[in-house]
Short mmCIF file of C-alpha atoms and ligand atoms in Angstrom, two decimals:
data_model
loop_
_atom_site.label_atom_id
_atom_site.label_comp_id
_atom_site.label_asym_id
_atom_site.label_seq_id
_atom_site.Cartn_x
_atom_site.Cartn_y
_atom_site.Cartn_z
CA UNK A 1 -54.05 -2.04 34.08
CA UNK A 2 -54.49 -0.88 30.52
CA UNK A 3 -52.81 2.42 31.26
CA UNK A 4 -49.85 0.70 32.93
CA UNK A 5 -49.49 -1.59 30.02
CA UNK A 6 -49.38 1.35 27.62
CA UNK A 7 -46.81 3.01 29.87
CA UNK A 8 -44.71 -0.12 29.72
CA UNK A 9 -44.83 -0.18 25.93
CA UNK A 10 -43.87 3.48 25.81
CA UNK A 11 -40.96 2.78 28.17
CA UNK A 12 -39.79 -0.05 25.90
CA UNK A 13 -39.99 2.20 22.85
CA UNK A 14 -37.98 4.87 24.59
CA UNK A 15 -35.41 2.32 25.73
CA UNK A 16 -35.07 0.88 22.25
CA UNK A 17 -34.77 4.41 20.75
CA UNK A 18 -32.01 5.24 23.28
CA UNK A 19 -30.23 2.03 22.52
CA UNK A 20 -30.43 2.59 18.75
CA UNK A 21 -29.16 6.14 19.04
CA UNK A 22 -26.28 5.02 21.25
CA UNK A 23 -25.42 2.16 18.79
CA UNK A 24 -25.53 4.61 15.89
CA UNK A 25 -23.30 7.06 17.80
CA UNK A 26 -20.76 4.35 18.49
CA UNK A 27 -20.88 3.15 14.93
CA UNK A 28 -20.10 6.68 13.61
CA UNK A 29 -17.87 8.15 16.36
CA UNK A 30 -16.03 10.57 14.09
CA UNK A 31 -19.37 12.00 12.82
CA UNK A 32 -20.50 12.57 16.43
CA UNK A 33 -17.19 14.25 17.25
CA UNK A 34 -17.41 16.46 14.22
CA UNK A 35 -21.00 17.43 15.00
CA UNK A 36 -19.91 18.44 18.51
CA UNK A 37 -16.92 20.36 17.14
CA UNK A 38 -18.73 22.06 14.23
CA UNK A 39 -18.08 25.56 15.48
CA UNK A 40 -14.35 24.84 15.66
CA UNK A 41 -13.94 22.82 12.46
CA UNK A 42 -16.54 21.74 10.00
CA UNK A 43 -15.91 19.22 7.24
CA UNK A 44 -18.14 19.41 4.21
CA UNK A 45 -18.30 17.73 0.83
CA UNK A 46 -19.35 19.10 -2.55
CA UNK A 47 -21.62 16.94 -4.80
CA UNK A 48 -21.15 18.11 -8.35
CA UNK A 49 -24.34 18.26 -10.40
CA UNK A 50 -23.08 15.08 -12.04
CA UNK A 51 -22.58 13.45 -8.60
CA UNK A 52 -26.11 14.45 -7.62
CA UNK A 53 -27.62 12.80 -10.66
CA UNK A 54 -25.33 9.79 -10.56
CA UNK A 55 -25.26 8.95 -6.85
CA UNK A 56 -28.22 10.57 -5.21
CA UNK A 57 -31.03 9.74 -7.62
CA UNK A 58 -31.84 6.36 -6.05
CA UNK A 59 -32.21 5.12 -2.49
CA UNK A 60 -29.12 2.89 -2.46
CA UNK A 61 -26.88 5.65 -3.76
CA UNK A 62 -28.28 8.14 -1.26
CA UNK A 63 -27.91 5.69 1.63
CA UNK A 64 -24.38 4.97 0.64
CA UNK A 65 -23.53 8.71 0.34
CA UNK A 66 -24.96 9.30 3.84
CA UNK A 67 -22.93 6.45 5.33
CA UNK A 68 -19.78 7.63 3.56
CA UNK A 69 -20.21 11.16 4.93
CA UNK A 70 -20.87 9.92 8.48
CA UNK A 71 -17.93 7.56 8.36
CA UNK A 72 -15.54 10.37 7.46
CA UNK A 73 -16.87 13.04 9.83
CA UNK A 74 -18.57 15.13 7.14
CA UNK A 75 -21.49 17.08 8.63
CA UNK A 76 -22.43 19.45 5.82
CA UNK A 77 -23.12 18.75 2.14
CA UNK A 78 -23.22 21.11 -0.87
CA UNK A 79 -25.54 19.81 -3.58
CA UNK A 80 -24.52 21.58 -6.78
CA UNK A 81 -27.53 22.72 -8.73
CA UNK A 82 -25.64 23.40 -11.89
CA UNK A 83 -22.24 22.49 -13.18
CA UNK A 84 -20.35 21.82 -16.39
CA UNK A 85 -23.39 22.29 -18.60
CA UNK A 86 -25.69 20.16 -16.39
CA UNK A 87 -28.67 21.26 -14.37
CA UNK A 88 -28.95 18.61 -11.61
CA UNK A 89 -32.40 17.05 -11.50
CA UNK A 90 -34.78 19.18 -9.46
CA UNK A 91 -36.56 16.22 -7.77
CA UNK A 92 -33.24 14.58 -6.87
CA UNK A 93 -31.92 17.84 -5.39
CA UNK A 94 -35.11 18.29 -3.31
CA UNK A 95 -35.32 14.68 -2.26
CA UNK A 96 -31.68 14.41 -1.23
CA UNK A 97 -31.78 17.79 0.52
CA UNK A 98 -34.67 16.57 2.65
CA UNK A 99 -32.98 13.23 3.35
CA UNK A 100 -29.66 14.82 4.38
CA UNK A 101 -31.51 17.31 6.57
CA UNK A 102 -33.39 14.49 8.26
CA UNK A 103 -30.13 12.68 8.91
CA UNK A 104 -28.78 15.71 10.80
CA UNK A 105 -26.64 17.24 8.06
CA UNK A 106 -26.42 20.89 7.11
CA UNK A 107 -27.32 21.32 3.42
CA UNK A 108 -26.30 24.07 0.99
CA UNK A 109 -25.81 24.36 -2.73
CA UNK A 110 -23.55 25.70 -5.39
CA UNK A 111 -23.04 26.31 -9.03
CA UNK A 112 -20.12 25.86 -11.32
CA UNK A 113 -20.52 28.20 -14.28
CA UNK A 114 -18.48 26.13 -16.67
CA UNK A 115 -20.88 25.85 -19.53
CA UNK A 116 -19.57 22.63 -21.03
CA UNK A 117 -16.66 20.27 -20.57
CA UNK A 118 -13.43 21.42 -22.18
CA UNK A 119 -14.99 24.53 -23.65
CA UNK A 120 -12.82 26.72 -21.47
CA UNK A 121 -12.21 29.55 -23.93
CA UNK A 122 -15.48 29.61 -25.85
CA UNK A 123 -18.10 29.60 -23.16
CA UNK A 124 -16.96 32.17 -20.64
CA UNK A 125 -18.02 35.25 -22.50
CA UNK A 126 -20.07 37.67 -20.36
CA UNK A 127 -20.14 40.14 -23.22
CA UNK A 128 -22.64 37.85 -24.96
CA UNK A 129 -26.20 38.33 -23.79
CA UNK A 130 -26.93 34.62 -24.25
CA UNK A 131 -24.31 33.73 -21.59
CA UNK A 132 -25.50 36.50 -19.32
CA UNK A 133 -29.01 35.09 -19.48
CA UNK A 134 -27.67 31.54 -18.80
CA UNK A 135 -25.80 32.91 -15.74
CA UNK A 136 -29.07 34.34 -14.48
CA UNK A 137 -30.96 31.09 -15.07
CA UNK A 138 -28.37 29.14 -13.13
CA UNK A 139 -28.48 31.65 -10.19
CA UNK A 140 -32.25 31.54 -10.10
CA UNK A 141 -32.37 27.73 -10.28
CA UNK A 142 -29.97 27.29 -7.32
CA UNK A 143 -31.58 30.04 -5.25
CA UNK A 144 -35.05 28.68 -5.87
CA UNK A 145 -34.04 25.43 -4.12
CA UNK A 146 -31.53 26.45 -1.44
CA UNK A 147 -30.81 29.27 1.03
CA UNK A 148 -27.01 29.11 0.64
CA UNK A 149 -25.29 28.97 -2.73
CA UNK A 150 -21.56 29.09 -3.45
CA UNK A 151 -20.46 30.18 -6.87
CA UNK A 152 -17.54 27.94 -7.75
CA UNK A 153 -14.29 29.46 -9.09
CA UNK A 154 -15.09 28.85 -12.73
CA UNK A 155 -16.93 32.15 -12.52
CA UNK A 156 -14.09 33.93 -14.36
CA UNK A 157 -13.67 35.11 -17.87
CA UNK A 158 -10.75 35.13 -20.23
CA UNK A 159 -12.75 35.56 -23.42
CA UNK A 160 -11.07 37.40 -26.20
CA UNK A 161 -13.71 37.02 -28.87
CA UNK A 162 -14.40 39.76 -31.38
CA UNK A 163 -17.26 41.09 -29.30
CA UNK A 164 -15.16 41.27 -26.13
CA UNK A 165 -12.33 42.97 -28.06
CA UNK A 166 -14.82 45.49 -29.44
CA UNK A 167 -16.54 46.12 -26.11
CA UNK A 168 -13.20 46.49 -24.29
CA UNK A 169 -12.17 49.38 -26.53
CA UNK A 170 -8.95 50.91 -25.15
CA UNK A 171 -9.35 49.65 -21.59
CA UNK A 172 -7.04 46.99 -20.18
CA UNK A 173 -8.44 43.50 -20.07
CA UNK A 174 -8.35 43.65 -16.26
CA UNK A 175 -10.44 46.79 -16.18
CA UNK A 176 -12.90 45.44 -18.76
CA UNK A 177 -13.28 42.05 -17.11
CA UNK A 178 -13.53 43.26 -13.51
CA UNK A 179 -16.15 45.95 -14.43
CA UNK A 180 -18.10 43.40 -16.49
CA UNK A 181 -18.03 40.75 -13.82
CA UNK A 182 -19.06 43.14 -11.09
CA UNK A 183 -22.00 44.08 -13.25
CA UNK A 184 -22.85 40.38 -13.91
CA UNK A 185 -22.55 39.67 -10.21
CA UNK A 186 -25.03 42.36 -9.34
CA UNK A 187 -27.45 42.06 -12.21
CA UNK A 188 -27.28 38.40 -13.26
CA UNK A 189 -26.41 36.64 -10.04
CA UNK A 190 -27.41 38.50 -6.91
CA UNK A 191 -30.50 40.47 -7.98
CA UNK A 192 -32.27 37.54 -9.66
CA UNK A 193 -31.26 35.09 -6.92
CA UNK A 194 -32.61 37.36 -4.18
CA UNK A 195 -35.76 37.98 -6.20
CA UNK A 196 -36.61 34.23 -6.19
CA UNK A 197 -35.42 33.69 -2.64
CA UNK A 198 -35.09 36.76 -0.35
CA UNK A 199 -33.36 34.52 2.29
CA UNK A 200 -30.61 33.28 0.02
CA UNK A 201 -27.03 33.81 0.92
CA UNK A 202 -24.91 34.02 -2.21
CA UNK A 203 -21.17 33.41 -1.70
CA UNK A 204 -18.32 33.98 -4.11
CA UNK A 205 -15.50 31.48 -4.09
CA UNK A 206 -12.06 32.81 -5.09
CA UNK A 207 -9.57 30.42 -6.62
CA UNK A 208 -6.07 29.88 -5.19
CA UNK A 209 -4.47 31.93 -8.00
CA UNK A 210 -4.57 35.29 -6.17
CA UNK A 211 -2.04 37.14 -8.34
CA UNK A 212 -4.17 36.61 -11.44
CA UNK A 213 -7.67 37.33 -10.09
CA UNK A 214 -8.19 40.71 -11.71
CA UNK A 215 -6.72 39.55 -15.07
CA UNK A 216 -9.59 37.06 -15.29
CA UNK A 217 -12.28 39.34 -13.85
CA UNK A 218 -12.31 38.57 -10.13
CA UNK A 219 -12.34 41.86 -8.20
CA UNK A 220 -11.71 41.07 -4.53
CA UNK A 221 -12.22 44.66 -3.51
CA UNK A 222 -15.61 45.25 -5.08
CA UNK A 223 -17.10 41.73 -5.48
CA UNK A 224 -16.38 40.78 -1.84
CA UNK A 225 -18.61 43.73 -0.79
CA UNK A 226 -21.63 42.83 -2.90
CA UNK A 227 -21.77 39.05 -2.20
CA UNK A 228 -22.98 37.73 1.18
CA UNK A 229 -19.69 36.08 1.94
CA UNK A 230 -16.45 34.82 0.39
CA UNK A 231 -14.85 31.43 0.13
CA UNK A 232 -11.24 30.57 -0.42
CA UNK A 233 -9.44 28.02 -2.63
CA UNK A 234 -6.65 26.41 -0.62
CA UNK A 235 -5.62 23.68 -3.04
CA UNK A 236 -2.03 22.62 -2.94
CA UNK A 237 0.03 20.38 -5.15
CA UNK A 238 3.26 18.42 -5.05
CA UNK A 239 5.55 21.34 -5.90
CA UNK A 240 7.43 20.42 -9.05
CA UNK A 241 10.05 23.12 -9.56
CA UNK A 242 9.95 22.92 -13.37
CA UNK A 243 6.26 22.45 -13.94
CA UNK A 244 4.23 23.76 -10.97
CA UNK A 245 2.60 27.14 -10.78
CA UNK A 246 3.55 29.25 -7.75
CA UNK A 247 0.06 29.13 -6.29
CA UNK A 248 0.43 25.40 -5.87
CA UNK A 249 3.03 25.56 -3.11
CA UNK A 250 1.84 24.96 0.49
CA UNK A 251 2.12 28.48 1.93
CA UNK A 252 -0.19 29.90 -0.77
CA UNK A 253 -3.20 28.40 1.04
CA UNK A 254 -2.31 30.20 4.29
CA UNK A 255 -1.52 33.44 2.40
CA UNK A 256 -4.83 33.27 0.45
CA UNK A 257 -6.84 32.78 3.66
CA UNK A 258 -5.18 35.60 5.56
CA UNK A 259 -4.93 37.99 2.68
CA UNK A 260 -8.53 37.59 1.50
CA UNK A 261 -9.73 38.22 5.12
CA UNK A 262 -8.77 41.87 4.39
CA UNK A 263 -11.60 42.13 1.90
CA UNK A 264 -14.58 40.26 3.33
CA UNK A 265 -16.06 37.74 5.67
CA UNK A 266 -14.55 34.31 4.95
CA UNK A 267 -16.97 31.38 5.35
CA UNK A 268 -14.42 28.68 4.78
CA UNK A 269 -11.97 27.03 2.45
CA UNK A 270 -11.97 24.45 -0.28
CA UNK A 271 -9.44 21.87 -1.50
CA UNK A 272 -9.53 18.77 -3.61
CA UNK A 273 -7.81 15.36 -3.96
CA UNK A 274 -5.39 16.75 -6.53
CA UNK A 275 -5.36 13.26 -8.02
CA UNK A 276 -1.80 12.14 -8.91
CA UNK A 277 -0.44 15.65 -8.44
CA UNK A 278 -1.10 15.69 -4.68
CA UNK A 279 0.33 12.93 -2.48
CA UNK A 280 -1.07 12.25 0.97
CA UNK A 281 1.34 14.51 2.96
CA UNK A 282 0.52 17.47 0.67
CA UNK A 283 -3.19 16.61 0.78
CA UNK A 284 -3.01 16.88 4.57
CA UNK A 285 -0.96 20.06 4.39
CA UNK A 286 -3.80 21.74 2.54
CA UNK A 287 -5.92 21.23 5.66
CA UNK A 288 -3.16 22.42 8.04
CA UNK A 289 -2.48 25.57 6.03
CA UNK A 290 -6.23 26.28 5.84
CA UNK A 291 -6.51 26.03 9.64
CA UNK A 292 -3.41 28.08 10.23
CA UNK A 293 -5.24 30.63 8.06
CA UNK A 294 -8.10 30.51 10.60
CA UNK A 295 -10.40 28.49 8.34
CA UNK A 296 -13.14 26.79 10.30
CA UNK A 297 -14.89 25.03 7.47
CA UNK A 298 -13.34 22.90 4.70
CA UNK A 299 -15.24 21.79 1.65
CA UNK A 300 -13.79 18.70 0.06
CA UNK A 301 -14.12 18.81 -3.71
CA UNK A 302 -15.74 16.56 -4.61
CA UNK A 303 -17.75 13.45 -3.58
CA UNK A 304 -17.10 11.57 -6.84
CA UNK A 305 -13.42 12.46 -6.71
CA UNK A 306 -13.01 11.40 -3.11
CA UNK A 307 -14.69 8.10 -3.71
CA UNK A 308 -11.64 7.35 -5.87
CA UNK A 309 -9.19 8.73 -3.27
CA UNK A 310 -9.89 6.49 -0.25
CA UNK A 311 -6.31 6.58 1.16
CA UNK A 312 -6.47 10.41 1.21
CA UNK A 313 -9.84 10.61 2.96
CA UNK A 314 -8.75 7.91 5.40
CA UNK A 315 -5.60 9.93 6.16
CA UNK A 316 -7.67 13.08 6.68
CA UNK A 317 -10.02 11.19 9.07
CA UNK A 318 -7.08 10.09 11.11
CA UNK A 319 -5.77 13.66 11.31
CA UNK A 320 -9.13 15.27 12.15
CA UNK A 321 -8.71 15.11 15.99
CA UNK A 322 -5.32 16.81 15.62
CA UNK A 323 -6.71 19.37 13.19
CA UNK A 324 -9.39 20.23 15.80
CA UNK A 325 -6.65 20.74 18.34
CA UNK A 326 -4.78 23.00 15.91
CA UNK A 327 -7.95 24.99 15.25
CA UNK A 328 -8.50 25.47 18.99
CA UNK A 329 -4.89 26.70 19.36
CA UNK A 330 -5.10 29.14 16.48
CA UNK A 331 -8.62 30.54 16.45
CA UNK A 332 -9.15 33.91 17.86
CA UNK A 333 -5.39 34.60 18.30
CA UNK A 334 -3.93 37.55 16.50
CA UNK A 335 -1.11 36.71 14.10
CA UNK A 336 2.10 38.57 14.65
CA UNK A 337 4.96 39.30 12.36
CA UNK A 338 6.23 41.06 9.30
CA UNK A 339 3.60 42.73 7.16
CA UNK A 340 3.50 41.56 3.56
CA UNK A 341 1.68 44.01 1.26
CA UNK A 342 -0.39 43.02 -1.71
CA UNK A 343 -3.17 45.54 -2.58
CA UNK A 344 -6.33 44.13 -4.23
CA UNK A 345 -6.21 43.85 -8.01
CA UNK A 346 -2.47 44.52 -8.01
CA UNK A 347 -0.32 43.59 -11.04
CA UNK A 348 2.51 41.19 -10.24
CA UNK A 349 4.66 41.94 -13.30
CA UNK A 350 7.60 39.44 -13.32
CA UNK A 351 7.02 38.51 -9.67
CA UNK A 352 3.86 36.45 -9.87
CA UNK A 353 3.38 34.26 -6.72
CA UNK A 354 6.23 35.99 -4.94
CA UNK A 355 4.17 36.19 -1.75
CA UNK A 356 3.70 32.43 -1.61
CA UNK A 357 7.43 31.77 -2.12
CA UNK A 358 8.36 34.45 0.44
CA UNK A 359 6.34 32.54 3.03
CA UNK A 360 8.46 29.47 2.34
CA UNK A 361 11.47 31.43 3.62
CA UNK A 362 10.42 31.08 7.23
CA UNK A 363 9.38 34.70 7.68
CA UNK A 364 6.27 34.99 9.90
CA UNK A 365 3.95 37.17 7.80
CA UNK A 366 0.82 39.17 8.35
CA UNK A 367 -0.57 39.56 4.82
CA UNK A 368 -2.13 43.04 4.33
CA UNK A 369 -3.75 44.93 1.49
CA UNK A 370 -2.96 48.47 2.68
CA UNK A 371 0.22 50.12 3.84
CA UNK A 372 0.28 50.21 7.67
CA UNK A 373 2.68 52.98 8.65
CA UNK A 374 2.79 51.55 12.22
CA UNK A 375 4.14 48.15 10.97
CA UNK A 376 7.13 46.76 12.95
CA UNK A 377 8.65 45.40 9.77
CA UNK A 378 7.42 45.11 6.24
CA UNK A 379 8.03 43.47 2.86
CA UNK A 380 7.05 45.38 -0.20
CA UNK A 381 6.89 43.27 -3.37
CA UNK A 382 6.26 44.82 -6.81
CA UNK A 383 2.48 44.46 -6.25
CA UNK A 384 2.76 47.43 -3.84
CA UNK A 385 2.79 49.82 -6.81
CA UNK A 386 -1.02 49.37 -7.11
CA UNK A 387 -1.40 51.78 -4.15
CA UNK A 388 -1.49 55.25 -5.74
CA UNK A 389 0.11 56.83 -2.67
CA UNK A 390 2.69 54.09 -2.28
CA UNK A 391 5.87 56.25 -2.68
CA UNK A 392 4.77 58.75 -0.04
CA UNK A 393 3.70 55.95 2.37
CA UNK A 394 6.99 54.12 1.70
CA UNK A 395 8.88 57.22 2.75
CA UNK A 396 6.91 57.54 5.98
CA UNK A 397 7.60 53.93 6.91
CA UNK A 398 11.31 54.24 6.00
CA UNK A 399 11.61 57.44 8.01
CA UNK A 400 10.41 55.67 11.17
CA UNK A 401 13.38 53.35 10.97
CA UNK A 402 11.23 50.32 10.17
CA UNK A 403 13.11 47.44 8.65
CA UNK A 404 11.89 47.13 5.04
CA UNK A 405 12.61 44.55 2.39
CA UNK A 406 11.73 45.43 -1.17
CA UNK A 407 11.89 43.00 -4.11
CA UNK A 408 14.22 44.03 -6.92
CA UNK A 409 11.18 44.21 -9.19
CA UNK A 410 9.81 46.99 -7.06
CA UNK A 411 13.26 48.66 -6.56
CA UNK A 412 13.85 49.02 -10.25
CA UNK A 413 10.49 50.76 -10.66
CA UNK A 414 11.40 53.22 -7.93
CA UNK A 415 14.54 54.53 -9.59
CA UNK A 416 13.05 58.03 -9.61
CA UNK A 417 13.24 57.83 -5.80
CA UNK A 418 16.68 56.29 -5.10
CA UNK A 419 17.04 58.11 -1.77
CA UNK A 420 14.35 55.93 -0.22
CA UNK A 421 16.13 52.83 -1.32
CA UNK A 422 19.43 54.04 0.04
CA UNK A 423 17.92 54.24 3.50
CA UNK A 424 19.90 52.02 5.92
CA UNK A 425 16.65 50.22 6.94
CA UNK A 426 15.88 49.14 3.37
CA UNK A 427 17.22 45.93 1.92
CA UNK A 428 16.56 44.68 -1.58
CA UNK A 429 15.75 41.01 -2.21
CA UNK A 430 17.05 39.73 -5.56
CA UNK A 431 14.10 37.91 -7.07
CA UNK A 432 15.59 38.34 -10.51
CA UNK A 433 12.23 37.77 -12.20
CA UNK A 434 12.00 34.21 -10.88
CA UNK A 435 10.07 34.07 -7.57
CA UNK A 436 10.37 30.31 -7.39
CA UNK A 437 14.17 30.67 -7.39
CA UNK A 438 13.77 32.00 -3.82
CA UNK A 439 13.42 28.33 -2.83
CA UNK A 440 17.01 27.77 -3.93
CA UNK A 441 18.44 30.35 -1.48
CA UNK A 442 20.77 28.78 1.10
CA UNK A 443 19.82 29.05 4.74
CA UNK A 444 22.66 31.57 5.25
CA UNK A 445 21.36 33.79 2.46
CA UNK A 446 17.83 33.60 3.84
CA UNK A 447 18.96 34.37 7.31
CA UNK A 448 20.43 37.77 6.34
CA UNK A 449 17.06 39.03 5.17
CA UNK A 450 15.03 37.26 7.91
CA UNK A 451 17.17 38.62 10.70
CA UNK A 452 16.82 42.11 9.29
CA UNK A 453 13.03 41.82 9.37
CA UNK A 454 12.77 40.02 12.73
CA UNK A 455 15.11 42.44 14.59
CA UNK A 456 12.22 44.58 16.03
CA UNK A 457 10.69 41.44 17.46
CA UNK A 458 13.93 40.41 19.17
CA UNK A 459 13.88 37.10 17.24
CA UNK A 460 16.23 35.16 14.98
CA UNK A 461 15.17 32.14 13.04
CA UNK A 462 17.58 29.75 11.37
CA UNK A 463 16.10 27.17 8.96
CA UNK A 464 16.35 26.11 5.31
CA UNK A 465 13.69 27.06 2.72
CA UNK A 466 10.26 25.38 2.90
CA UNK A 467 10.20 25.62 6.68
CA UNK A 468 7.47 28.05 7.63
CA UNK A 469 7.22 30.04 10.82
CA UNK A 470 3.93 31.45 12.30
CA UNK A 471 3.53 33.58 15.39
CA UNK A 472 0.21 33.46 17.21
CA UNK A 473 -0.55 35.87 20.08
CA UNK A 474 2.18 36.45 22.64
CA UNK A 475 3.02 32.89 23.57
CA UNK A 476 2.74 30.39 20.75
CA UNK A 477 4.54 29.76 17.53
CA UNK A 478 4.12 27.07 14.86
CA UNK A 479 6.86 25.70 12.64
CA UNK A 480 5.83 23.66 9.62
CA UNK A 481 8.35 21.69 7.62
CA UNK A 482 7.04 20.86 4.10
CA UNK A 483 10.40 19.38 2.99
CA UNK A 484 10.70 15.67 2.17
CA UNK A 485 13.40 15.34 4.81
CA UNK A 486 13.84 16.24 8.50
CA UNK A 487 15.32 19.62 9.43
CA UNK A 488 17.17 21.11 12.39
CA UNK A 489 16.07 24.64 13.11
CA UNK A 490 16.51 27.21 15.88
CA UNK A 491 14.38 30.11 17.04
CA UNK A 492 15.87 32.74 19.30
CA UNK A 493 13.25 34.55 21.34
CA UNK A 494 13.47 37.82 23.29
CA UNK A 495 12.24 36.25 26.54
CA UNK A 496 11.58 32.63 27.38
CA UNK A 497 11.84 30.41 30.45
CA UNK A 498 10.00 27.25 29.33
CA UNK A 499 8.69 25.77 26.13
CA UNK A 500 6.15 23.04 25.63
CA UNK A 501 5.07 21.04 22.58
CA UNK A 502 1.39 21.88 22.28
CA UNK A 503 0.80 19.75 19.15
CA UNK A 504 2.62 17.74 16.48
CA UNK A 505 0.87 16.90 13.14
CA UNK A 506 0.61 14.18 12.09
CA UNK A 507 0.07 12.95 15.59
CA UNK A 508 1.53 9.56 14.83
CA UNK A 509 4.41 8.67 12.59
CA UNK A 510 6.11 12.03 12.95
CA UNK A 511 8.58 13.55 15.40
CA UNK A 512 9.54 16.95 16.72
CA UNK A 513 12.20 17.32 19.36
CA UNK A 514 12.01 20.70 21.03
CA UNK A 515 14.51 21.88 23.60
CA UNK A 516 15.56 25.16 25.13
CA UNK A 517 19.13 26.47 25.39
CA UNK A 518 19.25 29.95 26.93
CA UNK A 519 16.84 31.97 24.80
CA UNK A 520 17.15 29.64 21.84
CA UNK A 521 14.57 26.97 20.99
CA UNK A 522 16.18 24.09 19.16
CA UNK A 523 13.99 21.84 17.09
CA UNK A 524 14.45 18.71 14.97
CA UNK A 525 11.35 18.23 12.89
CA UNK A 526 10.59 15.22 10.67
CA UNK A 527 9.53 15.63 7.01
CA UNK A 528 6.07 17.12 6.33
CA UNK A 529 5.45 17.82 10.04
CA UNK A 530 3.93 20.73 11.91
CA UNK A 531 4.79 21.55 15.47
CA UNK A 532 3.05 24.06 17.69
CA UNK A 533 5.06 25.31 20.66
CA UNK A 534 3.82 27.13 23.70
CA UNK A 535 6.23 29.61 25.28
CA UNK A 536 6.43 31.04 28.76
ZN1 LIG B 1 -16.27 37.27 -25.55
#
């Protein structure tokens, strides 16, 4: 009898446990979905050191952070050990780490090597031993507590103090900074971090401003090799023609993802709320461009910031099922198209951010860092000059009859080799020192250059600027309209019998009419809308 009674109690306990877990699953359906889909798309959030101390130091704050994450489908958290002059409290870090792990989250850490608020120019001096030692202390602190640490993109230097000027000698700032930061990475970040924790994975996060990396010390060629992984900034902003930097336009996120993949293993991407400078459609486009770039993890920066941006996180939650579908469509498929060359650490002269604006001309690009002489079509911007063998390689590509587009900034630096430029396959794009002015080209002007480049693919695309085209594998393309109004576009394909809309984002409140006329796909796409189309 006694045994049976015990069995009964056990049965009840099991039943109650099942009931509780089912209730909790139903109360957090998005979290359950995202846990199941974590290999396809993972949503994470970054707690700044200040967030850790402010929100995670007491039980209520911690409970509320856990509920918030579960509500919005966030399954991984980054607890920043150091940031903006603050070492997050050790006990709070350890306690919240344990709590998040027990709740079923993945937990990692990070460090933002900004040594004080608003001390941008004074504190980033890696020539000074004091700052080198502080960098080491930060790395050791984070690595002593966590097995995965991302170095946020404040890990750059633009110091021009007397000591830096003296130490630089007659080298360029790029050469001085990249050599110095590589040395810092090896001696003050990686070696000490691995000494305190042999299992630690140290990741370098590159900002979204790819044309200026080397001028502030980021060396994507060498640093990507010494770190255990790389992370990519995919922040976008409302593009204000007068005020915005070129890296803030939508396509930059995609370009950054695909281009950086040439240098190392990408763990994921990172974007923020953008506060007033990013409206909801652009906020969501950050996620779409990241996934088109084959990103499978997104870190939201940051918890404190997102608490004040509820409409944005709500909008992202609503789009998550669609983003998972997009990720499933894109992942593992080779991208096809026109190669766009930008070697690592290349100077952009007067064509800074040209690659991001070129992508807004509806040319399907494959961003590369080396000249591929087998390319079907290629765009060479002025950055190409970084390759010491560029002129010879250019000639090889031109001699094969490959359609080539060079920017005028490159053409004018090749005046010693005019025969190459006079080749019938070579067209020159007039950037005129203002890459953003490419956005003002008419659709007829754009079409001339686009048709030239797409000829080997048997394709023609007709669309205004800010309508992007992506080719995935042999039978899918994506068109994304980042304009504030609807557009009518056509894509002529070499061979097609049927087309089907695989996905429209956003899934509600948008529209994309897709029809086939002969070999031409006609599309009417609403503002800020992405459509993925399957082709047979
Ligand atoms: Zn200095």
